[in-house]
GROMACS .gro file of C-alpha atoms in nm:
model
  214
    1MET     CA    1  -4.871   2.834  -5.450
    2SER     CA    2  -5.125   3.103  -5.424
    3ASP     CA    3  -5.200   3.294  -5.109
    4ASP     CA    4  -5.552   3.155  -5.104
    5HIS     CA    5  -5.418   2.803  -5.121
    6VAL     CA    6  -5.177   2.868  -4.834
    7VAL     CA    7  -5.453   3.018  -4.615
    8ALA     CA    8  -5.689   2.724  -4.702
    9GLU     CA    9  -5.421   2.469  -4.597
   10ARG     CA   10  -5.350   2.649  -4.273
   11LEU     CA   11  -5.715   2.664  -4.187
   12LEU     CA   12  -5.751   2.292  -4.249
   13ALA     CA   13  -5.452   2.221  -4.021
   14GLU     CA   14  -5.582   2.440  -3.747
   15ARG     CA   15  -5.915   2.254  -3.763
   16ALA     CA   16  -5.743   1.921  -3.746
   17GLU     CA   17  -5.535   2.057  -3.447
   18ARG     CA   18  -5.857   2.159  -3.254
   19ARG     CA   19  -6.005   1.808  -3.317
   20ARG     CA   20  -5.685   1.644  -3.187
   21ILE     CA   21  -5.686   1.862  -2.870
   22ALA     CA   22  -6.055   1.774  -2.806
   23GLU     CA   23  -5.979   1.407  -2.845
   24GLN     CA   24  -5.678   1.428  -2.611
   25LEU     CA   25  -5.880   1.609  -2.340
   26HIS     CA   26  -6.173   1.356  -2.371
   27ASP     CA   27  -5.947   1.047  -2.363
   28GLY     CA   28  -5.723   1.173  -2.083
   29PRO     CA   29  -5.818   1.440  -1.831
   30VAL     CA   30  -6.200   1.413  -1.880
   31GLN     CA   31  -6.192   1.045  -1.802
   32HIS     CA   32  -5.972   1.105  -1.489
   33VAL     CA   33  -6.203   1.380  -1.368
   34ALA     CA   34  -6.511   1.150  -1.416
   35ALA     CA   35  -6.335   0.876  -1.222
   36LEU     CA   36  -6.232   1.124  -0.951
   37SER     CA   37  -6.592   1.233  -0.914
   38GLN     CA   38  -6.701   0.874  -0.852
   39MET     CA   39  -6.423   0.823  -0.601
   40LEU     CA   40  -6.506   1.137  -0.402
   41ASP     CA   41  -6.870   1.027  -0.396
   42ALA     CA   42  -6.767   0.692  -0.256
   43LEU     CA   43  -6.535   0.866  -0.008
   44THR     CA   44  -6.817   1.090   0.108
   45HIS     CA   45  -7.036   0.780   0.177
   46ALA     CA   46  -6.755   0.625   0.369
   47LEU     CA   47  -6.696   0.930   0.586
   48ASP     CA   48  -7.070   0.965   0.648
   49SER     CA   49  -7.077   0.609   0.771
   50ASP     CA   50  -6.760   0.672   0.992
   51ASP     CA   51  -6.575   0.408   0.783
   52LEU     CA   52  -6.226   0.572   0.802
   53GLN     CA   53  -6.061   0.238   0.723
   54GLY     CA   54  -6.259   0.199   0.403
   55GLY     CA   55  -6.215   0.565   0.312
   56ARG     CA   56  -5.838   0.588   0.331
   57PRO     CA   57  -5.764   0.371   0.020
   58ILE     CA   58  -6.034   0.554  -0.176
   59ALA     CA   59  -5.869   0.886  -0.082
   60ALA     CA   60  -5.522   0.759  -0.182
   61ARG     CA   61  -5.652   0.631  -0.517
   62ALA     CA   62  -5.836   0.968  -0.581
   63LEU     CA   63  -5.516   1.152  -0.508
   64ALA     CA   64  -5.324   0.944  -0.763
   65VAL     CA   65  -5.587   0.998  -1.025
   66ALA     CA   66  -5.586   1.376  -0.965
   67ARG     CA   67  -5.208   1.383  -1.006
   68ASP     CA   68  -5.230   1.181  -1.331
   69ALA     CA   69  -5.489   1.428  -1.462
   70ALA     CA   70  -5.265   1.716  -1.368
   71ASP     CA   71  -4.965   1.552  -1.550
   72GLU     CA   72  -5.170   1.494  -1.860
   73LEU     CA   73  -5.299   1.847  -1.868
   74ARG     CA   74  -4.946   1.984  -1.820
   75GLY     CA   75  -4.842   1.763  -2.117
   76ILE     CA   76  -5.119   1.879  -2.336
   77VAL     CA   77  -5.044   2.253  -2.261
   78ALA     CA   78  -4.675   2.203  -2.314
   79GLY     CA   79  -4.736   2.035  -2.645
   80LEU     CA   80  -4.966   2.300  -2.789
   81GLU     CA   81  -4.672   2.506  -2.902
   82PRO     CA   82  -4.353   2.426  -2.711
   83VAL     CA   83  -4.125   2.718  -2.636
   84THR     CA   84  -3.829   2.508  -2.749
   85LEU     CA   85  -3.969   2.486  -3.107
   86ASP     CA   86  -3.919   2.857  -3.163
   87ARG     CA   87  -3.629   2.912  -2.931
   88VAL     CA   88  -3.384   2.633  -3.014
   89GLY     CA   89  -3.544   2.441  -3.302
   90LEU     CA   90  -3.734   2.132  -3.394
   91GLY     CA   91  -3.467   1.891  -3.279
   92ALA     CA   92  -3.472   2.013  -2.917
   93ALA     CA   93  -3.851   2.022  -2.920
   94VAL     CA   94  -3.869   1.666  -3.031
   95ARG     CA   95  -3.613   1.554  -2.776
   96GLU     CA   96  -3.814   1.717  -2.500
   97VAL     CA   97  -4.143   1.560  -2.597
   98ALA     CA   98  -3.977   1.220  -2.655
   99ASP     CA   99  -3.821   1.224  -2.310
  100ARG     CA  100  -4.158   1.335  -2.160
  101THR     CA  101  -4.373   1.070  -2.331
  102VAL     CA  102  -4.166   0.753  -2.399
  103GLY     CA  103  -3.835   0.835  -2.236
  104ARG     CA  104  -3.976   0.860  -1.881
  105ARG     CA  105  -4.128   0.509  -1.939
  106GLY     CA  106  -3.784   0.365  -1.993
  107ALA     CA  107  -3.764   0.364  -2.374
  108THR     CA  108  -3.432   0.436  -2.545
  109VAL     CA  109  -3.493   0.733  -2.787
  110GLU     CA  110  -3.291   0.777  -3.095
  111LEU     CA  111  -3.319   1.097  -3.298
  112VAL     CA  112  -3.175   1.039  -3.642
  113GLU     CA  113  -3.096   1.315  -3.896
  114LEU     CA  114  -3.303   1.580  -3.725
  115ALA     CA  115  -3.043   1.849  -3.802
  116ILE     CA  116  -3.227   1.938  -4.123
  117ASP     CA  117  -3.186   2.289  -4.250
  118GLU     CA  118  -3.488   2.441  -4.071
  119ASP     CA  119  -3.449   2.761  -4.279
  120GLY     CA  120  -3.614   2.561  -4.558
  121LEU     CA  121  -3.906   2.460  -4.334
  122GLY     CA  122  -4.187   2.710  -4.294
  123GLU     CA  123  -4.334   2.777  -3.948
  124GLY     CA  124  -4.652   2.588  -4.030
  125ALA     CA  125  -4.461   2.289  -4.158
  126ARG     CA  126  -4.239   2.272  -3.852
  127SER     CA  127  -4.538   2.288  -3.628
  128SER     CA  128  -4.725   2.024  -3.825
  129VAL     CA  129  -4.419   1.787  -3.829
  130PHE     CA  130  -4.380   1.834  -3.450
  131GLN     CA  131  -4.753   1.756  -3.392
  132VAL     CA  132  -4.724   1.427  -3.590
  133ILE     CA  133  -4.418   1.325  -3.403
  134ARG     CA  134  -4.574   1.410  -3.063
  135GLU     CA  135  -4.889   1.218  -3.152
  136ALA     CA  136  -4.700   0.911  -3.276
  137LEU     CA  137  -4.485   0.904  -2.960
  138ASP     CA  138  -4.791   0.955  -2.736
  139GLN     CA  139  -4.963   0.659  -2.897
  140ALA     CA  140  -4.652   0.440  -2.880
  141ALA     CA  141  -4.636   0.515  -2.509
  142ARG     CA  142  -5.008   0.433  -2.460
  143ARG     CA  143  -4.975   0.106  -2.665
  144GLY     CA  144  -4.665  -0.033  -2.504
  145PRO     CA  145  -4.475   0.132  -2.368
  146PRO     CA  146  -4.196   0.058  -2.624
  147ARG     CA  147  -3.839  -0.031  -2.543
  148ALA     CA  148  -3.693   0.171  -2.827
  149VAL     CA  149  -3.812   0.458  -3.039
  150ALA     CA  150  -3.639   0.616  -3.350
  151VAL     CA  151  -3.739   0.944  -3.520
  152SER     CA  152  -3.587   1.073  -3.844
  153LEU     CA  153  -3.651   1.373  -4.061
  154VAL     CA  154  -3.477   1.410  -4.393
  155ARG     CA  155  -3.501   1.622  -4.707
  156THR     CA  156  -3.647   1.448  -5.015
  157PRO     CA  157  -3.474   1.483  -5.355
  158SER     CA  158  -3.765   1.707  -5.463
  159GLY     CA  159  -3.714   1.955  -5.184
  160GLY     CA  160  -3.991   1.814  -4.956
  161VAL     CA  161  -3.939   1.639  -4.617
  162GLU     CA  162  -3.989   1.285  -4.502
  163LEU     CA  163  -4.059   1.206  -4.138
  164THR     CA  164  -4.026   0.848  -3.996
  165VAL     CA  165  -4.125   0.742  -3.649
  166SER     CA  166  -4.070   0.377  -3.549
  167ASP     CA  167  -4.116   0.192  -3.228
  168ASP     CA  168  -4.127  -0.165  -3.091
  169GLY     CA  169  -4.433  -0.117  -2.875
  170ALA     CA  170  -4.744  -0.332  -2.888
  171PRO     CA  171  -4.929  -0.337  -3.230
  172GLU     CA  172  -5.147  -0.041  -3.303
  173ARG     CA  173  -5.496  -0.099  -3.145
  174ARG     CA  174  -5.667   0.219  -3.248
  175GLN     CA  175  -5.721   0.256  -3.623
  176ALA     CA  176  -5.865   0.597  -3.557
  177VAL     CA  177  -5.511   0.718  -3.451
  178LEU     CA  178  -5.367   0.616  -3.784
  179ASP     CA  179  -5.665   0.756  -3.969
  180GLY     CA  180  -5.609   1.088  -3.787
  181LEU     CA  181  -5.247   1.104  -3.891
  182ALA     CA  182  -5.334   1.011  -4.251
  183GLU     CA  183  -5.593   1.287  -4.252
  184ARG     CA  184  -5.337   1.537  -4.122
  185ALA     CA  185  -5.098   1.437  -4.403
  186SER     CA  186  -5.375   1.468  -4.663
  187GLU     CA  187  -5.468   1.824  -4.544
  188LEU     CA  188  -5.099   1.916  -4.610
  189ASN     CA  189  -5.105   1.757  -4.953
  190GLY     CA  190  -4.865   1.492  -4.814
  191THR     CA  191  -4.872   1.115  -4.800
  192PHE     CA  192  -4.881   0.886  -4.501
  193GLU     CA  193  -4.825   0.515  -4.461
  194ALA     CA  194  -4.803   0.280  -4.155
  195SER     CA  195  -4.654  -0.064  -4.148
  196ARG     CA  196  -4.558  -0.341  -3.900
  197ASP     CA  197  -4.243  -0.543  -3.959
  198GLY     CA  198  -4.185  -0.800  -3.686
  199ASP     CA  199  -4.198  -0.610  -3.356
  200VAL     CA  200  -4.152  -0.260  -3.511
  201THR     CA  201  -4.422  -0.035  -3.609
  202THR     CA  202  -4.330   0.250  -3.854
  203VAL     CA  203  -4.521   0.553  -3.960
  204ARG     CA  204  -4.402   0.770  -4.239
  205LEU     CA  205  -4.509   1.112  -4.342
  206THR     CA  206  -4.390   1.278  -4.664
  207LEU     CA  207  -4.461   1.640  -4.740
  208PRO     CA  208  -4.406   1.802  -5.084
  209PRO     CA  209  -4.203   2.111  -5.123
  210SER     CA  210  -4.508   2.338  -5.120
  211ALA     CA  211  -4.626   2.198  -4.782
  212ALA     CA  212  -4.265   2.220  -4.642
  213ARG     CA  213  -4.264   2.583  -4.702
  214LEU     CA  214  -4.589   2.667  -4.530
   0.00000   0.00000   0.00000
């Protein structure tokens, strides 16, 4: 693969990542801050009217929303480029994000065959695979949450990698999420498919050897 091709693929991946972050901020913290603004406005009116009894539940709800917004922001920041990804590898980083997204909601998380030889994975490929796993787990948590989640990453016979994430959460309600994952795979010259078999939703990302070495 030429250097120009590598640079072009990395630029496309960075653009997709910026779009994903913007969507996460809009769908999460921005909505919480908007709700918080309305609650504080209602609380101000209650206090101006000396309605302490009516103001207390508004204040309590506003505090809960503010804490949710802080948690989501911490999750977004931690997921941008987790320290564990460079320090102890992809498997540990996936375990951390799985425990933080679906594990804390009571799901059983199974990491299958993640001990792939990371020397054969480029820095960009490791980051891209992690981002797809994180997004798939995040959407599983938002849909369900699921009772069980399984993640596997294996080497293909051609030297590429195949990632599979499955969960038994509610059926996917946002086609835009699947479209975004498919677009990310396309930008890496990979393939993406999503399927539903009974109660289990499975997404599969396959990267060719050229993308695996990015």
